[in-house]
């Protein structure tokens, strides 16, 4: 079945440093979604990318979808302690399993003040 | 507040028992998804319903079953519980399968002793 691999699994940064997490697939993705889960919380939708090469920004967060639609990245500039949490990418299987949103393993971000 | 309601918040039960987790989707959402989150497995897709019908199935154990009722609320039934079933179970809802972002409930933490 479809898998999205996410790296790194853990990332520890000092406040003010940048952070990037990557999501890779062996198959072409119809779209990619990003979610953030705060410690003790539930995943919260951040953004969806659908077009090849698409780049979207939300304040300090920059999301990219690869030209081949097989990879995506989330970059946070100048991290803050409020950025702590697990960041997940997710994508649909497509076809008859279109509703099956598969999540990557997530990147756990720790920000040291 | 995502608008998705899950009950109960916590559940502690013994091996071999059966439990029912309940989910009310966001108002207007027709799709309901169930995910299992354990420490070493990330977010594992279990099953999805759309307007009362099963739409997509993940690696859901035969001991687990779910349904979506005419009022669109959903229940996840877990039987013959094992220690390894201890996890956080999330329900999520969306408007349409596939393209819409998922809105997650706060989850039910199941502990099997």
mmCIF file of C-alpha atoms in Angstrom:
data_model
loop_
_atom_site.group_PDB
_atom_site.id
_atom_site.type_symbol
_atom_site.label_atom_id
_atom_site.label_comp_id
_atom_site.label_asym_id
_atom_site.label_seq_id
_atom_site.Cartn_x
_atom_site.Cartn_y
_atom_site.Cartn_z
ATOM 1 C CA UNK A 1 0.000 0.000 0.000
ATOM 2 C CA UNK A 2 0.905 3.612 -0.231
ATOM 3 C CA UNK A 3 3.416 4.852 2.290
ATOM 4 C CA UNK A 4 4.725 8.268 3.074
ATOM 5 C CA UNK A 5 8.078 8.300 4.810
ATOM 6 C CA UNK A 6 8.876 11.241 7.023
ATOM 7 C CA UNK A 7 12.278 12.361 8.275
ATOM 8 C CA UNK A 8 13.746 13.125 10.675
ATOM 9 C CA UNK A 9 11.898 11.305 13.431
ATOM 10 C CA UNK A 10 13.148 13.746 16.068
ATOM 11 C CA UNK A 11 14.565 17.258 15.881
ATOM 12 C CA UNK A 12 15.883 19.296 18.755
ATOM 13 C CA UNK A 13 16.595 22.966 18.091
ATOM 14 C CA UNK A 14 17.427 26.084 20.031
ATOM 15 C CA UNK A 15 14.804 28.766 19.954
ATOM 16 C CA UNK A 16 15.459 30.968 16.955
ATOM 17 C CA UNK A 17 16.941 28.205 14.806
ATOM 18 C CA UNK A 18 15.226 26.956 11.669
ATOM 19 C CA UNK A 19 13.556 23.561 11.323
ATOM 20 C CA UNK A 20 12.661 21.405 8.327
ATOM 21 C CA UNK A 21 10.811 18.104 8.052
ATOM 22 C CA UNK A 22 10.593 16.080 4.855
ATOM 23 C CA UNK A 23 7.956 13.737 3.504
ATOM 24 C CA UNK A 24 8.746 11.278 0.705
ATOM 25 C CA UNK A 25 6.708 8.802 -1.295
ATOM 26 C CA UNK A 26 7.671 6.217 -3.894
ATOM 27 C CA UNK A 27 4.448 6.944 -5.786
ATOM 28 C CA UNK A 28 2.940 10.130 -7.111
ATOM 29 C CA UNK A 29 0.662 11.777 -4.599
ATOM 30 C CA UNK A 30 -2.654 13.381 -5.484
ATOM 31 C CA UNK A 31 -2.192 15.883 -2.690
ATOM 32 C CA UNK A 32 -0.340 16.337 0.581
ATOM 33 C CA UNK A 33 -1.697 17.617 3.858
ATOM 34 C CA UNK A 34 0.243 18.762 6.914
ATOM 35 C CA UNK A 35 -0.924 18.493 10.505
ATOM 36 C CA UNK A 36 0.484 19.563 13.857
ATOM 37 C CA UNK A 37 -0.134 17.735 17.098
ATOM 38 C CA UNK A 38 0.794 19.524 20.314
ATOM 39 C CA UNK A 39 1.881 17.336 23.254
ATOM 40 C CA UNK A 40 -1.252 15.813 24.785
ATOM 41 C CA UNK A 41 -3.412 17.169 21.985
ATOM 42 C CA UNK A 42 -4.961 16.042 18.750
ATOM 43 C CA UNK A 43 -3.722 16.578 15.186
ATOM 44 C CA UNK A 44 -4.720 19.939 13.754
ATOM 45 C CA UNK A 45 -4.829 20.615 10.038
ATOM 46 C CA UNK A 46 -2.274 23.164 8.819
ATOM 47 C CA UNK A 47 -2.428 23.161 5.028
ATOM 48 C CA UNK A 48 -3.066 21.181 1.853
ATOM 49 C CA UNK A 49 -0.931 21.250 -1.301
ATOM 50 C CA UNK A 50 -2.254 19.885 -4.584
ATOM 51 C CA UNK A 51 -0.204 21.328 -7.441
ATOM 52 C CA UNK A 52 3.201 20.249 -8.642
ATOM 53 C CA UNK A 53 5.865 22.631 -7.312
ATOM 54 C CA UNK A 54 3.370 24.445 -5.112
ATOM 55 C CA UNK A 55 4.716 26.646 -2.310
ATOM 56 C CA UNK A 56 2.531 28.071 0.428
ATOM 57 C CA UNK A 57 3.427 30.212 3.411
ATOM 58 C CA UNK A 58 1.796 30.721 6.779
ATOM 59 C CA UNK A 59 3.742 33.327 8.736
ATOM 60 C CA UNK A 60 7.010 31.546 9.652
ATOM 61 C CA UNK A 61 5.941 28.245 8.047
ATOM 62 C CA UNK A 62 6.733 27.419 4.404
ATOM 63 C CA UNK A 63 5.255 24.347 2.737
ATOM 64 C CA UNK A 64 6.483 22.913 -0.562
ATOM 65 C CA UNK A 65 5.209 20.182 -2.866
ATOM 66 C CA UNK A 66 7.800 18.642 -5.155
ATOM 67 C CA UNK A 67 7.708 18.980 -8.915
ATOM 68 C CA UNK A 68 7.120 15.243 -9.296
ATOM 69 C CA UNK A 69 4.521 15.277 -6.495
ATOM 70 C CA UNK A 70 6.471 12.605 -4.642
ATOM 71 C CA UNK A 71 7.848 14.707 -1.835
ATOM 72 C CA UNK A 72 7.011 17.642 0.360
ATOM 73 C CA UNK A 73 8.648 19.715 3.045
ATOM 74 C CA UNK A 74 7.676 21.956 5.922
ATOM 75 C CA UNK A 75 10.159 24.631 6.961
ATOM 76 C CA UNK A 76 9.828 26.764 10.079
ATOM 77 C CA UNK A 77 11.929 29.907 10.275
ATOM 78 C CA UNK A 78 13.176 31.133 13.655
ATOM 79 C CA UNK A 79 11.442 28.535 15.792
ATOM 80 C CA UNK A 80 9.602 29.524 18.945
ATOM 81 C CA UNK A 81 8.664 27.426 21.963
ATOM 82 C CA UNK A 82 5.077 27.453 20.708
ATOM 83 C CA UNK A 83 6.228 25.409 17.680
ATOM 84 C CA UNK A 84 6.822 22.366 19.896
ATOM 85 C CA UNK A 85 4.876 19.309 18.779
ATOM 86 C CA UNK A 86 4.726 16.559 16.214
ATOM 87 C CA UNK A 87 4.368 17.477 12.564
ATOM 88 C CA UNK A 88 2.709 14.963 10.271
ATOM 89 C CA UNK A 89 2.350 14.830 6.537
ATOM 90 C CA UNK A 90 -0.558 12.851 5.109
ATOM 91 C CA UNK A 91 -1.829 11.876 1.702
ATOM 92 C CA UNK A 92 -4.658 9.995 0.036
ATOM 93 C CA UNK A 93 -4.210 6.591 -1.479
ATOM 94 C CA UNK A 94 -6.262 7.508 -4.507
ATOM 95 C CA UNK A 95 -8.474 5.276 -6.587
ATOM 96 C CA UNK A 96 -11.061 3.223 -4.736
ATOM 97 C CA UNK A 97 -9.325 3.993 -1.437
ATOM 98 C CA UNK A 98 -9.536 7.714 -1.945
ATOM 99 C CA UNK A 99 -10.796 8.297 1.558
ATOM 100 C CA UNK A 100 -7.838 6.582 3.173
ATOM 101 C CA UNK A 101 -5.601 9.354 4.430
ATOM 102 C CA UNK A 102 -2.231 7.845 5.256
ATOM 103 C CA UNK A 103 -0.023 9.661 7.735
ATOM 104 C CA UNK A 104 3.742 9.735 7.879
ATOM 105 C CA UNK A 105 5.387 8.712 11.131
ATOM 106 C CA UNK A 106 5.749 12.340 12.146
ATOM 107 C CA UNK A 107 8.640 14.529 13.228
ATOM 108 C CA UNK A 108 8.769 15.398 16.901
ATOM 109 C CA UNK A 109 10.097 18.932 17.325
ATOM 110 C CA UNK A 110 11.571 20.082 20.609
ATOM 111 C CA UNK A 111 12.520 23.734 21.001
ATOM 112 C CA UNK A 112 14.919 24.693 23.777
ATOM 113 C CA UNK A 113 14.506 28.252 25.071
ATOM 114 C CA UNK B 1 -12.498 23.280 19.428
ATOM 115 C CA UNK B 2 -12.666 21.112 16.295
ATOM 116 C CA UNK B 3 -16.386 20.389 16.672
ATOM 117 C CA UNK B 4 -15.755 16.633 16.777
ATOM 118 C CA UNK B 5 -16.863 15.017 20.020
ATOM 119 C CA UNK B 6 -15.446 11.781 21.316
ATOM 120 C CA UNK B 7 -16.538 9.872 24.382
ATOM 121 C CA UNK B 8 -15.347 8.643 26.738
ATOM 122 C CA UNK B 9 -12.113 10.550 27.246
ATOM 123 C CA UNK B 10 -10.477 7.725 29.156
ATOM 124 C CA UNK B 11 -11.261 4.040 29.362
ATOM 125 C CA UNK B 12 -9.562 1.454 31.541
ATOM 126 C CA UNK B 13 -10.540 -2.157 31.096
ATOM 127 C CA UNK B 14 -9.205 -5.668 31.404
ATOM 128 C CA UNK B 15 -7.957 -8.061 28.761
ATOM 129 C CA UNK B 16 -10.704 -10.017 27.050
ATOM 130 C CA UNK B 17 -13.288 -7.296 27.522
ATOM 131 C CA UNK B 18 -15.238 -5.340 24.920
ATOM 132 C CA UNK B 19 -15.574 -1.571 24.705
ATOM 133 C CA UNK B 20 -17.381 0.932 22.512
ATOM 134 C CA UNK B 21 -15.949 4.304 21.552
ATOM 135 C CA UNK B 22 -18.299 6.974 20.305
ATOM 136 C CA UNK B 23 -17.802 9.869 17.933
ATOM 137 C CA UNK B 24 -20.022 12.735 16.819
ATOM 138 C CA UNK B 25 -18.687 14.466 13.723
ATOM 139 C CA UNK B 26 -18.574 18.175 13.081
ATOM 140 C CA UNK B 27 -21.924 19.604 12.061
ATOM 141 C CA UNK B 28 -22.385 19.087 8.334
ATOM 142 C CA UNK B 29 -19.558 16.579 7.915
ATOM 143 C CA UNK B 30 -20.570 13.300 6.319
ATOM 144 C CA UNK B 31 -17.251 11.434 6.567
ATOM 145 C CA UNK B 32 -15.951 9.870 9.739
ATOM 146 C CA UNK B 33 -12.508 8.355 10.138
ATOM 147 C CA UNK B 34 -11.004 6.276 12.945
ATOM 148 C CA UNK B 35 -7.296 6.288 13.731
ATOM 149 C CA UNK B 36 -5.229 4.473 16.323
ATOM 150 C CA UNK B 37 -2.191 6.206 17.767
ATOM 151 C CA UNK B 38 0.331 4.332 19.830
ATOM 152 C CA UNK B 39 3.817 5.438 20.803
ATOM 153 C CA UNK B 40 5.678 3.366 18.253
ATOM 154 C CA UNK B 41 3.148 3.271 15.430
ATOM 155 C CA UNK B 42 2.188 6.846 14.748
ATOM 156 C CA UNK B 43 -1.318 7.453 13.394
ATOM 157 C CA UNK B 44 -2.678 4.240 11.939
ATOM 158 C CA UNK B 45 -5.765 4.472 9.757
ATOM 159 C CA UNK B 46 -8.465 2.016 10.784
ATOM 160 C CA UNK B 47 -11.605 2.725 8.816
ATOM 161 C CA UNK B 48 -13.640 5.439 7.113
ATOM 162 C CA UNK B 49 -17.362 5.915 6.628
ATOM 163 C CA UNK B 50 -19.192 8.286 4.356
ATOM 164 C CA UNK B 51 -22.860 8.985 4.931
ATOM 165 C CA UNK B 52 -23.412 5.665 6.636
ATOM 166 C CA UNK B 53 -21.428 3.477 4.274
ATOM 167 C CA UNK B 54 -17.949 2.047 4.701
ATOM 168 C CA UNK B 55 -15.654 3.808 2.236
ATOM 169 C CA UNK B 56 -12.106 2.748 3.043
ATOM 170 C CA UNK B 57 -10.489 0.227 5.328
ATOM 171 C CA UNK B 58 -7.009 0.151 6.794
ATOM 172 C CA UNK B 59 -5.264 -2.439 8.920
ATOM 173 C CA UNK B 60 -8.222 -2.882 11.211
ATOM 174 C CA UNK B 61 -8.186 -6.075 13.240
ATOM 175 C CA UNK B 62 -11.061 -8.540 12.919
ATOM 176 C CA UNK B 63 -11.727 -7.984 16.631
ATOM 177 C CA UNK B 64 -12.536 -4.372 15.811
ATOM 178 C CA UNK B 65 -15.651 -3.171 14.050
ATOM 179 C CA UNK B 66 -17.280 0.157 13.399
ATOM 180 C CA UNK B 67 -20.425 1.658 12.007
ATOM 181 C CA UNK B 68 -21.893 5.023 11.173
ATOM 182 C CA UNK B 69 -25.500 5.621 12.089
ATOM 183 C CA UNK B 70 -28.193 7.598 10.223
ATOM 184 C CA UNK B 71 -27.559 10.612 12.462
ATOM 185 C CA UNK B 72 -23.909 10.358 11.285
ATOM 186 C CA UNK B 73 -22.406 9.576 14.643
ATOM 187 C CA UNK B 74 -20.044 6.624 14.629
ATOM 188 C CA UNK B 75 -19.041 3.910 17.048
ATOM 189 C CA UNK B 76 -15.859 1.839 17.142
ATOM 190 C CA UNK B 77 -16.237 -1.503 18.880
ATOM 191 C CA UNK B 78 -13.158 -3.237 20.217
ATOM 192 C CA UNK B 79 -13.544 -6.793 21.512
ATOM 193 C CA UNK B 80 -11.391 -9.507 23.067
ATOM 194 C CA UNK B 81 -9.074 -6.739 24.130
ATOM 195 C CA UNK B 82 -5.359 -7.360 24.430
ATOM 196 C CA UNK B 83 -2.649 -5.378 26.182
ATOM 197 C CA UNK B 84 -1.369 -4.231 22.801
ATOM 198 C CA UNK B 85 -4.672 -2.516 22.063
ATOM 199 C CA UNK B 86 -3.815 0.163 24.607
ATOM 200 C CA UNK B 87 -3.579 3.363 22.597
ATOM 201 C CA UNK B 88 -5.154 6.685 21.824
ATOM 202 C CA UNK B 89 -8.089 6.312 19.432
ATOM 203 C CA UNK B 90 -8.964 9.357 17.370
ATOM 204 C CA UNK B 91 -12.062 10.045 15.413
ATOM 205 C CA UNK B 92 -11.944 12.641 12.662
ATOM 206 C CA UNK B 93 -14.518 14.033 10.291
ATOM 207 C CA UNK B 94 -14.523 15.819 6.966
ATOM 208 C CA UNK B 95 -17.011 17.085 4.469
ATOM 209 C CA UNK B 96 -16.076 14.859 1.577
ATOM 210 C CA UNK B 97 -13.656 11.955 1.434
ATOM 211 C CA UNK B 98 -10.231 12.699 0.074
ATOM 212 C CA UNK B 99 -9.817 16.388 -0.540
ATOM 213 C CA UNK B 100 -11.184 17.870 2.622
ATOM 214 C CA UNK B 101 -8.960 18.338 5.662
ATOM 215 C CA UNK B 102 -9.665 16.142 8.660
ATOM 216 C CA UNK B 103 -10.921 17.623 11.897
ATOM 217 C CA UNK B 104 -9.902 15.471 14.837
ATOM 218 C CA UNK B 105 -11.621 14.917 18.139
ATOM 219 C CA UNK B 106 -9.717 14.929 21.405
ATOM 220 C CA UNK B 107 -9.396 11.153 21.348
ATOM 221 C CA UNK B 108 -10.203 8.306 23.706
ATOM 222 C CA UNK B 109 -7.295 6.916 25.675
ATOM 223 C CA UNK B 110 -7.788 3.193 26.109
ATOM 224 C CA UNK B 111 -5.769 1.336 28.712
ATOM 225 C CA UNK B 112 -6.029 -2.444 28.786
ATOM 226 C CA UNK B 113 -4.726 -4.032 31.965
#
